Amino acid sequence: MWQKIEAAPADSILGLTDAFKSDTNPNKVNLGVGVYKDEQGKTPVLDCVKAAEKILLDEESSKSYLPISGDPVYGREVQKLLFGADSEVIANKRAVTAHAPGGTGALRVGADLLKKFYPKAKVWISNPTWANHKGVFATAGFELGQYAYYNPESKNVDFEAMLACLAAVPAGDIVLLHACCHNPSGVDLSDEQWRTVAALAKEKGWMAFLDFAYQGFGEGVEEDRCAVEAFAAVGVDFFVASSFSKNFGLYNERTGAITIVSQTAEEAVVAMSHLKATIRVIYSNPPAHGGLVVAKILSNDALHQQWLAELATMRERIKAMRVALVSGLAKRGVQEDFSYITSQRGMFSFSGLSDTTVQWLRENKAIYVVGGGRINLAGLTIANIDYVCDSIAEALGA
Ligand code: LMR
């Protein structure tokens, strides 16, 4: 079968990790894949996760199937995290949530469900966006379009251009939005801008699909939900894909969720029936462990508080690395002004490094950066920051 078939290209993000692992340079630094590292360069299991796992190990009495939509406590806790415990969406039972295998699984389930009812819709993605968005929605059979987002001149969101694009999106199309910590650019909309976009969705009749993979990595769990709140407030149908890979450090447990917000409780029941039908034919029902860990942490006051504190530590360490990178480059006489890196949010920075520089850093310094210049700030530590700053300064001729 395979003799006449060409090999597929390596994944632009996960393929970089494979190359990094086989690199023998002792100074190598992985600033590619979006995985948090602590000051020791390790990706830790959070203490709250360890504590929850101990409880689960003691409590577990069966490994029978979960419901198609996952553990019901998980679904309820995810909704509280998304909307706030006192939200009108929860009180009015307007949302349904299913545990999906990771944020990618959630996006794909949502995409397949949307394809069933909007077969001719076009999916609009931001320019730029996470590389896998294209793959997920194109593989689900959608035609893709791009809306303006990042302005390389201002190093910020080009909100006017974005609005102009979104105003032209036809009713019935789907717009994929990054709810916070835009990947790869690190620049987000303000609360007010989100309200404008949500009002536009209502006026124009397109469907918002929010990718929410970094809740708590921007300003905090509550602050980061402003996009979700804006769409909930205007009373339109919308989808949210959550990931708990980053904020709970549950990368390999594939713990995510797909939430559908509708306009009434009756409609939500219909949405759930189709969500379950969609999931059943892909993976039948979700893997239990990660969802049970998240449900245990969020439903236990002490563990919940511990999680918020650990999340804050991760967020603050990344912010400190932003400052260290900018001042490290300035100290080395790099002419370009990189100060905008400190106002970007989340794990990533669109560093402004060209593909040529990215290639040079990889070949000469074993520093791995995603094509387009996206840097994972969480890959920087006190131990490697000088090496990275020296290398970038050398690459830029400082
Ligand atoms: C990333 O963007 O690096 C992460 O979301 C990991 C991935 O799956 O690409």
Short mmCIF file of C-alpha atoms in Angstrom, two decimals, residues 8 12 51-52 65 71 89 111 138-139 146 156 167 174 193 201 229 233 249 272 274 278 310 320 381:
data_model
loop_
_atom_site.label_atom_id
_atom_site.label_comp_id
_atom_site.label_asym_id
_atom_site.label_seq_id
_atom_site.Cartn_x
_atom_site.Cartn_y
_atom_site.Cartn_z
CA ALA A 8 3.29 13.21 5.41
CA SER A 12 4.90 22.00 12.65
CA ALA A 51 -3.49 15.14 45.95
CA ALA A 52 -6.62 14.55 43.85
CA TYR A 65 -17.66 3.18 31.11
CA ASP A 71 -18.57 12.40 34.44
CA VAL A 89 -26.37 30.52 31.67
CA ALA A 111 -16.52 20.70 14.07
CA ALA A 138 -10.45 21.30 7.01
CA THR A 139 -10.44 17.58 7.90
CA GLN A 146 -9.24 34.09 7.28
CA ASN A 156 -1.15 44.37 18.38
CA ALA A 167 -18.92 42.30 9.48
CA ILE A 174 -18.66 29.91 11.75
CA GLN A 193 -13.82 44.82 22.09
CA ALA A 201 -22.20 37.95 15.87
CA GLU A 229 -19.27 36.33 29.18
CA ALA A 233 -24.71 38.14 27.51
CA GLY A 249 -0.77 20.54 33.58
CA MET A 272 -26.74 17.47 24.07
CA HIS A 274 -26.51 15.55 19.03
CA THR A 278 -21.35 12.84 17.46
CA GLU A 310 -0.36 26.95 41.53
CA ALA A 320 8.85 37.29 34.75
CA THR A 381 14.55 29.57 32.80
#
